[in-house]
């Protein structure tokens, strides 16, 4: 191995350009890896098909983890604080807005106790509910994300940090190791961020992946 090769950043390929793929690639690129994203669709791609789910998602921070799940609580805390910081960038697609959650039972499992995340979020307070079916309600401030803007924000910062992209569809995960660049280099790490498409990607074929459907309603605030 030559001295130059010893100092080269490890070459990483991230498969997929959804929110998980872009976030993973950006963090790796900013932490001394040489990262290329390979994906069939990218943000603002007019050819993007319905299976490219991230741009169509609804996204806001709301903890769903159990009160006794310490690791999930740590992840949720980090996510909230990171999104708070991202909201400071006007082009991020992240804003801090007021939210109200309604419950038909106390989520802590104990009457009169506030949820663990009450100490994490801004301006948390219990509020009276006029809905008999959902008698418990909380208001607080939380990050709300416009995914189509946020994905572009991540991609542009990834490129600005020196990351590269290749738009091509893979039939097998090992095809990501076929480096297409100015000179042959071994790919050290392949990260599969294909989401639901992992069900069909050769080398993964993860039949545990399945699609779910939600509904987001956009209304004009009064």
mmCIF file of N, CA and C in Angstrom, residues 29-142:
data_model
loop_
_atom_site.group_PDB
_atom_site.id
_atom_site.type_symbol
_atom_site.label_atom_id
_atom_site.label_comp_id
_atom_site.label_asym_id
_atom_site.label_seq_id
_atom_site.Cartn_x
_atom_site.Cartn_y
_atom_site.Cartn_z
ATOM 1 N N UNK A 29 -20.019 11.456 5.479
ATOM 2 C CA UNK A 29 -19.153 12.370 4.717
ATOM 3 C C UNK A 29 -18.515 13.408 5.637
ATOM 4 N N UNK A 30 -19.259 13.840 6.632
ATOM 5 C CA UNK A 30 -18.739 14.846 7.575
ATOM 6 C C UNK A 30 -17.860 14.241 8.658
ATOM 7 N N UNK A 31 -17.734 12.921 8.643
ATOM 8 C CA UNK A 31 -16.910 12.239 9.653
ATOM 9 C C UNK A 31 -15.814 11.409 8.997
ATOM 10 N N UNK A 32 -15.169 12.032 8.005
ATOM 11 C CA UNK A 32 -13.927 11.531 7.419
ATOM 12 C C UNK A 32 -14.096 10.257 6.594
ATOM 13 N N UNK A 33 -15.238 10.110 5.934
ATOM 14 C CA UNK A 33 -15.422 9.054 4.942
ATOM 15 C C UNK A 33 -15.626 9.701 3.579
ATOM 16 N N UNK A 34 -15.346 8.927 2.537
ATOM 17 C CA UNK A 34 -15.553 9.375 1.165
ATOM 18 C C UNK A 34 -16.790 8.654 0.655
ATOM 19 N N UNK A 35 -17.893 9.385 0.537
ATOM 20 C CA UNK A 35 -19.197 8.752 0.363
ATOM 21 C C UNK A 35 -19.786 9.046 -1.013
ATOM 22 N N UNK A 36 -20.351 8.003 -1.610
ATOM 23 C CA UNK A 36 -21.138 8.134 -2.833
ATOM 24 C C UNK A 36 -22.526 7.562 -2.568
ATOM 25 N N UNK A 37 -23.541 8.301 -2.967
ATOM 26 C CA UNK A 37 -24.911 7.801 -2.891
ATOM 27 C C UNK A 37 -25.293 7.235 -4.253
ATOM 28 N N UNK A 38 -25.797 6.018 -4.271
ATOM 29 C CA UNK A 38 -26.343 5.423 -5.488
ATOM 30 C C UNK A 38 -27.840 5.248 -5.279
ATOM 31 N N UNK A 39 -28.627 5.827 -6.183
ATOM 32 C CA UNK A 39 -30.086 5.742 -6.051
ATOM 33 C C UNK A 39 -30.727 5.919 -7.417
ATOM 34 N N UNK A 40 -31.916 5.382 -7.551
ATOM 35 C CA UNK A 40 -32.651 5.544 -8.812
ATOM 36 C C UNK A 40 -33.443 6.844 -8.820
ATOM 37 N N UNK A 41 -33.744 7.394 -7.637
ATOM 38 C CA UNK A 41 -34.449 8.670 -7.529
ATOM 39 C C UNK A 41 -33.747 9.564 -6.518
ATOM 40 N N UNK A 42 -33.779 10.864 -6.810
ATOM 41 C CA UNK A 42 -33.206 11.863 -5.927
ATOM 42 C C UNK A 42 -34.224 12.983 -5.725
ATOM 43 N N UNK A 43 -34.036 13.816 -4.687
ATOM 44 C CA UNK A 43 -34.942 14.952 -4.496
ATOM 45 C C UNK A 43 -35.046 15.813 -5.754
ATOM 46 N N UNK A 44 -36.262 16.318 -6.004
ATOM 47 C CA UNK A 44 -36.576 17.150 -7.165
ATOM 48 C C UNK A 44 -36.491 16.377 -8.478
ATOM 49 N N UNK A 45 -36.407 15.063 -8.415
ATOM 50 C CA UNK A 45 -36.355 14.259 -9.635
ATOM 51 C C UNK A 45 -37.771 14.112 -10.179
ATOM 52 N N UNK A 46 -38.017 14.687 -11.337
ATOM 53 C CA UNK A 46 -39.359 14.648 -11.907
ATOM 54 C C UNK A 46 -39.795 13.233 -12.282
ATOM 55 N N UNK A 47 -38.826 12.321 -12.424
ATOM 56 C CA UNK A 47 -39.164 10.954 -12.798
ATOM 57 C C UNK A 47 -39.451 10.068 -11.580
ATOM 58 N N UNK A 48 -39.346 10.649 -10.403
ATOM 59 C CA UNK A 48 -39.497 9.848 -9.187
ATOM 60 C C UNK A 48 -40.815 9.083 -9.193
ATOM 61 N N UNK A 49 -40.741 7.803 -8.849
ATOM 62 C CA UNK A 49 -41.943 6.970 -8.872
ATOM 63 C C UNK A 49 -42.590 6.926 -7.492
ATOM 64 N N UNK A 50 -43.797 6.375 -7.386
ATOM 65 C CA UNK A 50 -44.519 6.382 -6.103
ATOM 66 C C UNK A 50 -43.795 5.653 -4.981
ATOM 67 N N UNK A 51 -42.873 4.753 -5.314
ATOM 68 C CA UNK A 51 -42.149 4.027 -4.279
ATOM 69 C C UNK A 51 -41.062 4.877 -3.616
ATOM 70 N N UNK A 52 -40.777 6.042 -4.197
ATOM 71 C CA UNK A 52 -39.850 6.981 -3.554
ATOM 72 C C UNK A 52 -40.657 7.765 -2.533
ATOM 73 N N UNK A 53 -40.710 7.224 -1.327
ATOM 74 C CA UNK A 53 -41.725 7.651 -0.357
ATOM 75 C C UNK A 53 -41.369 8.923 0.395
ATOM 76 N N UNK A 54 -40.102 9.174 0.661
ATOM 77 C CA UNK A 54 -39.722 10.264 1.564
ATOM 78 C C UNK A 54 -40.288 11.631 1.174
ATOM 79 N N UNK A 55 -40.265 12.027 -0.119
ATOM 80 C CA UNK A 55 -40.784 13.364 -0.435
ATOM 81 C C UNK A 55 -42.272 13.529 -0.166
ATOM 82 N N UNK A 56 -42.994 12.423 -0.029
ATOM 83 C CA UNK A 56 -44.448 12.483 0.121
ATOM 84 C C UNK A 56 -44.889 12.310 1.566
ATOM 85 N N UNK A 57 -43.929 12.145 2.459
ATOM 86 C CA UNK A 57 -44.265 11.847 3.851
ATOM 87 C C UNK A 57 -44.723 13.101 4.590
ATOM 88 N N UNK A 58 -45.417 12.888 5.686
ATOM 89 C CA UNK A 58 -45.679 13.944 6.649
ATOM 90 C C UNK A 58 -44.724 13.747 7.804
ATOM 91 N N UNK A 59 -44.148 14.801 8.313
ATOM 92 C CA UNK A 59 -43.088 14.600 9.306
ATOM 93 C C UNK A 59 -43.132 15.650 10.403
ATOM 94 N N UNK A 60 -43.248 15.191 11.637
ATOM 95 C CA UNK A 60 -43.075 16.063 12.793
ATOM 96 C C UNK A 60 -42.578 15.198 13.942
ATOM 97 N N UNK A 61 -41.952 15.836 14.921
ATOM 98 C CA UNK A 61 -41.414 15.083 16.060
ATOM 99 C C UNK A 61 -42.527 14.796 17.045
ATOM 100 N N UNK A 62 -42.670 13.532 17.375
ATOM 101 C CA UNK A 62 -43.605 13.110 18.415
ATOM 102 C C UNK A 62 -43.124 11.770 18.944
ATOM 103 N N UNK A 63 -42.816 11.694 20.223
ATOM 104 C CA UNK A 63 -42.263 10.462 20.773
ATOM 105 C C UNK A 63 -43.329 9.376 20.874
ATOM 106 N N UNK A 64 -42.957 8.188 20.387
ATOM 107 C CA UNK A 64 -43.845 7.028 20.452
ATOM 108 C C UNK A 64 -43.247 5.922 21.318
ATOM 109 N N UNK A 65 -42.097 6.195 21.941
ATOM 110 C CA UNK A 65 -41.419 5.110 22.651
ATOM 111 C C UNK A 65 -42.014 4.883 24.038
ATOM 112 N N UNK A 66 -41.783 3.685 24.557
ATOM 113 C CA UNK A 66 -42.260 3.317 25.892
ATOM 114 C C UNK A 66 -41.498 4.094 26.966
ATOM 115 N N UNK A 67 -42.166 4.306 28.077
ATOM 116 C CA UNK A 67 -41.560 5.050 29.180
ATOM 117 C C UNK A 67 -40.305 4.370 29.727
ATOM 118 N N UNK A 68 -40.212 3.046 29.601
ATOM 119 C CA UNK A 68 -39.073 2.321 30.160
ATOM 120 C C UNK A 68 -38.028 1.946 29.116
ATOM 121 N N UNK A 69 -38.135 2.482 27.908
ATOM 122 C CA UNK A 69 -37.176 2.182 26.846
ATOM 123 C C UNK A 69 -36.115 3.287 26.816
ATOM 124 N N UNK A 70 -35.046 3.085 27.558
ATOM 125 C CA UNK A 70 -34.033 4.127 27.739
ATOM 126 C C UNK A 70 -33.346 4.481 26.421
ATOM 127 N N UNK A 71 -33.048 3.472 25.605
ATOM 128 C CA UNK A 71 -32.343 3.749 24.358
ATOM 129 C C UNK A 71 -33.208 4.565 23.398
ATOM 130 N N UNK A 72 -34.486 4.187 23.272
ATOM 131 C CA UNK A 72 -35.388 4.930 22.377
ATOM 132 C C UNK A 72 -35.582 6.359 22.876
ATOM 133 N N UNK A 73 -35.646 6.533 24.185
ATOM 134 C CA UNK A 73 -35.798 7.880 24.752
ATOM 135 C C UNK A 73 -34.575 8.742 24.435
ATOM 136 N N UNK A 74 -33.408 8.129 24.471
ATOM 137 C CA UNK A 74 -32.192 8.857 24.120
ATOM 138 C C UNK A 74 -32.226 9.279 22.649
ATOM 139 N N UNK A 75 -32.635 8.350 21.771
ATOM 140 C CA UNK A 75 -32.725 8.665 20.338
ATOM 141 C C UNK A 75 -33.724 9.793 20.093
ATOM 142 N N UNK A 76 -34.868 9.721 20.746
ATOM 143 C CA UNK A 76 -35.893 10.755 20.560
ATOM 144 C C UNK A 76 -35.405 12.120 21.051
ATOM 145 N N UNK A 77 -34.668 12.114 22.143
ATOM 146 C CA UNK A 77 -34.131 13.363 22.689
ATOM 147 C C UNK A 77 -33.133 13.989 21.721
ATOM 148 N N UNK A 78 -32.222 13.157 21.197
ATOM 149 C CA UNK A 78 -31.226 13.642 20.232
ATOM 150 C C UNK A 78 -31.927 14.187 18.989
ATOM 151 N N UNK A 79 -32.961 13.465 18.518
ATOM 152 C CA UNK A 79 -33.683 13.889 17.318
ATOM 153 C C UNK A 79 -34.345 15.247 17.534
ATOM 154 N N UNK A 80 -34.993 15.422 18.670
ATOM 155 C CA UNK A 80 -35.671 16.695 18.946
ATOM 156 C C UNK A 80 -34.678 17.847 18.937
ATOM 157 N N UNK A 81 -33.564 17.675 19.623
ATOM 158 C CA UNK A 81 -32.585 18.754 19.739
ATOM 159 C C UNK A 81 -31.884 19.035 18.411
ATOM 160 N N UNK A 82 -31.658 17.980 17.626
ATOM 161 C CA UNK A 82 -31.039 18.172 16.309
ATOM 162 C C UNK A 82 -31.973 18.937 15.379
ATOM 163 N N UNK A 83 -33.250 18.573 15.378
ATOM 164 C CA UNK A 83 -34.216 19.273 14.536
ATOM 165 C C UNK A 83 -34.407 20.714 14.985
ATOM 166 N N UNK A 84 -34.297 20.954 16.290
ATOM 167 C CA UNK A 84 -34.343 22.332 16.787
ATOM 168 C C UNK A 84 -33.235 23.171 16.161
ATOM 169 N N UNK A 85 -32.042 22.600 16.077
ATOM 170 C CA UNK A 85 -30.918 23.315 15.484
ATOM 171 C C UNK A 85 -31.122 23.523 13.985
ATOM 172 N N UNK A 86 -31.652 22.495 13.313
ATOM 173 C CA UNK A 86 -31.869 22.605 11.869
ATOM 174 C C UNK A 86 -32.920 23.660 11.543
ATOM 175 N N UNK A 87 -33.854 23.875 12.466
ATOM 176 C CA UNK A 87 -34.906 24.875 12.244
ATOM 177 C C UNK A 87 -34.340 26.290 12.155
ATOM 178 N N UNK A 88 -33.107 26.479 12.581
ATOM 179 C CA UNK A 88 -32.476 27.797 12.509
ATOM 180 C C UNK A 88 -32.070 28.153 11.077
ATOM 181 N N UNK A 89 -32.031 27.135 10.196
ATOM 182 C CA UNK A 89 -31.660 27.372 8.797
ATOM 183 C C UNK A 89 -32.939 27.589 7.981
ATOM 184 N N UNK A 90 -33.093 28.737 7.349
ATOM 185 C CA UNK A 90 -34.347 29.030 6.643
ATOM 186 C C UNK A 90 -34.622 28.118 5.459
ATOM 187 N N UNK A 91 -33.581 27.476 4.910
ATOM 188 C CA UNK A 91 -33.775 26.603 3.750
ATOM 189 C C UNK A 91 -33.880 25.127 4.122
ATOM 190 N N UNK A 92 -33.988 24.822 5.429
ATOM 191 C CA UNK A 92 -33.988 23.431 5.868
ATOM 192 C C UNK A 92 -35.331 22.739 5.704
ATOM 193 N N UNK A 93 -36.416 23.524 5.651
ATOM 194 C CA UNK A 93 -37.741 22.909 5.624
ATOM 195 C C UNK A 93 -38.222 22.481 6.994
ATOM 196 N N UNK A 94 -37.478 22.863 8.042
ATOM 197 C CA UNK A 94 -37.854 22.521 9.423
ATOM 198 C C UNK A 94 -38.312 23.790 10.141
ATOM 199 N N UNK A 95 -39.464 23.730 10.786
ATOM 200 C CA UNK A 95 -39.982 24.847 11.566
ATOM 201 C C UNK A 95 -40.437 24.346 12.930
ATOM 202 N N UNK A 96 -40.378 25.207 13.921
ATOM 203 C CA UNK A 96 -40.891 24.887 15.253
ATOM 204 C C UNK A 96 -42.303 25.446 15.353
ATOM 205 N N UNK A 97 -43.273 24.561 15.528
ATOM 206 C CA UNK A 97 -44.671 24.960 15.581
ATOM 207 C C UNK A 97 -45.349 24.395 16.824
ATOM 208 N N UNK A 98 -46.497 24.945 17.150
ATOM 209 C CA UNK A 98 -47.269 24.452 18.289
ATOM 210 C C UNK A 98 -48.003 23.165 17.900
ATOM 211 N N UNK A 99 -48.076 22.240 18.831
ATOM 212 C CA UNK A 99 -48.753 20.969 18.593
ATOM 213 C C UNK A 99 -49.637 20.628 19.787
ATOM 214 N N UNK A 100 -50.682 19.888 19.527
ATOM 215 C CA UNK A 100 -51.553 19.369 20.588
ATOM 216 C C UNK A 100 -51.746 17.872 20.347
ATOM 217 N N UNK A 101 -51.503 17.074 21.361
ATOM 218 C CA UNK A 101 -51.725 15.624 21.294
ATOM 219 C C UNK A 101 -52.887 15.263 22.205
ATOM 220 N N UNK A 102 -53.791 14.415 21.689
ATOM 221 C CA UNK A 102 -54.921 13.916 22.469
ATOM 222 C C UNK A 102 -54.743 12.419 22.715
ATOM 223 N N UNK A 103 -55.096 11.959 23.914
ATOM 224 C CA UNK A 103 -54.976 10.546 24.273
ATOM 225 C C UNK A 103 -56.274 10.074 24.922
ATOM 226 N N UNK A 104 -56.595 8.797 24.668
ATOM 227 C CA UNK A 104 -57.754 8.222 25.352
ATOM 228 C C UNK A 104 -57.365 7.579 26.676
ATOM 229 N N UNK A 105 -56.038 7.576 26.980
ATOM 230 C CA UNK A 105 -55.554 7.078 28.269
ATOM 231 C C UNK A 105 -54.232 7.773 28.552
ATOM 232 N N UNK A 106 -53.831 7.772 29.809
ATOM 233 C CA UNK A 106 -52.565 8.405 30.157
ATOM 234 C C UNK A 106 -51.411 7.592 29.570
ATOM 235 N N UNK A 107 -50.582 8.167 28.684
ATOM 236 C CA UNK A 107 -49.527 7.394 28.024
ATOM 237 C C UNK A 107 -48.445 6.893 28.968
ATOM 238 N N UNK A 108 -48.359 7.461 30.163
ATOM 239 C CA UNK A 108 -47.355 6.991 31.124
ATOM 240 C C UNK A 108 -47.799 5.740 31.857
ATOM 241 N N UNK A 109 -49.104 5.457 31.803
ATOM 242 C CA UNK A 109 -49.640 4.340 32.572
ATOM 243 C C UNK A 109 -49.940 4.690 34.010
ATOM 244 N N UNK A 110 -49.743 5.956 34.373
ATOM 245 C CA UNK A 110 -49.978 6.397 35.752
ATOM 246 C C UNK A 110 -50.794 7.685 35.728
ATOM 247 N N UNK A 111 -51.911 7.659 36.380
ATOM 248 C CA UNK A 111 -52.807 8.812 36.406
ATOM 249 C C UNK A 111 -52.110 10.024 37.017
ATOM 250 N N UNK A 112 -52.214 11.155 36.337
ATOM 251 C CA UNK A 112 -51.661 12.392 36.855
ATOM 252 C C UNK A 112 -50.196 12.626 36.569
ATOM 253 N N UNK A 113 -49.512 11.656 35.950
ATOM 254 C CA UNK A 113 -48.089 11.813 35.651
ATOM 255 C C UNK A 113 -47.913 12.327 34.222
ATOM 256 N N UNK A 114 -46.997 13.276 34.038
ATOM 257 C CA UNK A 114 -46.699 13.775 32.708
ATOM 258 C C UNK A 114 -45.769 12.802 31.979
ATOM 259 N N UNK A 115 -45.852 12.740 30.651
ATOM 260 C CA UNK A 115 -44.963 11.851 29.892
ATOM 261 C C UNK A 115 -43.509 12.269 30.033
ATOM 262 N N UNK A 116 -42.590 11.324 29.804
ATOM 263 C CA UNK A 116 -41.164 11.592 30.013
ATOM 264 C C UNK A 116 -40.669 12.764 29.168
ATOM 265 N N UNK A 117 -41.228 12.905 27.958
ATOM 266 C CA UNK A 117 -40.733 13.929 27.042
ATOM 267 C C UNK A 117 -41.211 15.340 27.404
ATOM 268 N N UNK A 118 -42.016 15.467 28.469
ATOM 269 C CA UNK A 118 -42.456 16.799 28.907
ATOM 270 C C UNK A 118 -41.276 17.672 29.310
ATOM 271 N N UNK A 119 -40.165 17.029 29.701
ATOM 272 C CA UNK A 119 -38.975 17.776 30.130
ATOM 273 C C UNK A 119 -38.044 18.068 28.951
ATOM 274 N N UNK A 120 -38.368 17.510 27.774
ATOM 275 C CA UNK A 120 -37.525 17.683 26.600
ATOM 276 C C UNK A 120 -38.048 18.798 25.696
ATOM 277 N N UNK A 121 -39.360 18.816 25.491
ATOM 278 C CA UNK A 121 -39.949 19.738 24.515
ATOM 279 C C UNK A 121 -40.118 21.139 25.095
ATOM 280 N N UNK A 122 -40.288 22.095 24.212
ATOM 281 C CA UNK A 122 -40.546 23.474 24.628
ATOM 282 C C UNK A 122 -42.016 23.662 25.003
ATOM 283 N N UNK A 123 -42.240 24.451 26.020
ATOM 284 C CA UNK A 123 -43.572 24.949 26.382
ATOM 285 C C UNK A 123 -44.594 23.841 26.599
ATOM 286 N N UNK A 124 -44.177 22.753 27.234
ATOM 287 C CA UNK A 124 -45.119 21.658 27.510
ATOM 288 C C UNK A 124 -46.102 22.068 28.605
ATOM 289 N N UNK A 125 -47.373 21.716 28.385
ATOM 290 C CA UNK A 125 -48.353 21.884 29.448
ATOM 291 C C UNK A 125 -49.582 21.023 29.165
ATOM 292 N N UNK A 126 -50.139 20.409 30.209
ATOM 293 C CA UNK A 126 -51.427 19.711 30.048
ATOM 294 C C UNK A 126 -52.516 20.747 29.801
ATOM 295 N N UNK A 127 -53.460 20.406 28.960
ATOM 296 C CA UNK A 127 -54.565 21.323 28.681
ATOM 297 C C UNK A 127 -55.879 20.571 28.800
ATOM 298 N N UNK A 128 -56.971 21.253 29.134
ATOM 299 C CA UNK A 128 -58.264 20.570 29.226
ATOM 300 C C UNK A 128 -58.743 20.123 27.849
ATOM 301 N N UNK A 129 -59.367 18.957 27.823
ATOM 302 C CA UNK A 129 -59.914 18.431 26.577
ATOM 303 C C UNK A 129 -61.437 18.453 26.635
ATOM 304 N N UNK A 130 -62.040 18.860 25.533
ATOM 305 C CA UNK A 130 -63.505 18.875 25.455
ATOM 306 C C UNK A 130 -64.045 17.620 24.784
ATOM 307 N N UNK A 131 -63.138 16.697 24.439
ATOM 308 C CA UNK A 131 -63.524 15.453 23.777
ATOM 309 C C UNK A 131 -63.568 14.330 24.805
ATOM 310 N N UNK A 132 -64.728 13.782 25.058
ATOM 311 C CA UNK A 132 -64.865 12.747 26.079
ATOM 312 C C UNK A 132 -64.113 11.470 25.720
ATOM 313 N N UNK A 133 -63.980 11.202 24.425
ATOM 314 C CA UNK A 133 -63.278 9.984 24.010
ATOM 315 C C UNK A 133 -61.769 10.119 24.178
ATOM 316 N N UNK A 134 -61.273 11.356 24.183
ATOM 317 C CA UNK A 134 -59.839 11.610 24.348
ATOM 318 C C UNK A 134 -59.664 12.670 25.435
ATOM 319 N N UNK A 135 -59.778 12.246 26.683
ATOM 320 C CA UNK A 135 -59.841 13.212 27.789
ATOM 321 C C UNK A 135 -58.504 13.836 28.178
ATOM 322 N N UNK A 136 -57.384 13.271 27.696
ATOM 323 C CA UNK A 136 -56.062 13.783 28.085
ATOM 324 C C UNK A 136 -55.450 14.503 26.895
ATOM 325 N N UNK A 137 -54.956 15.703 27.130
ATOM 326 C CA UNK A 137 -54.373 16.493 26.048
ATOM 327 C C UNK A 137 -53.167 17.272 26.555
ATOM 328 N N UNK A 138 -52.174 17.399 25.671
ATOM 329 C CA UNK A 138 -50.970 18.166 25.977
ATOM 330 C C UNK A 138 -50.685 19.113 24.821
ATOM 331 N N UNK A 139 -50.196 20.298 25.137
ATOM 332 C CA UNK A 139 -49.704 21.200 24.103
ATOM 333 C C UNK A 139 -48.202 21.397 24.311
ATOM 334 N N UNK A 140 -47.496 21.608 23.223
ATOM 335 C CA UNK A 140 -46.049 21.807 23.284
ATOM 336 C C UNK A 140 -45.582 22.297 21.918
ATOM 337 N N UNK A 141 -44.334 22.687 21.817
ATOM 338 C CA UNK A 141 -43.756 23.090 20.540
ATOM 339 C C UNK A 141 -42.852 21.973 20.025
ATOM 340 N N UNK A 142 -42.946 21.736 18.717
ATOM 341 C CA UNK A 142 -42.210 20.612 18.151
ATOM 342 C C UNK A 142 -41.748 20.935 16.740
#
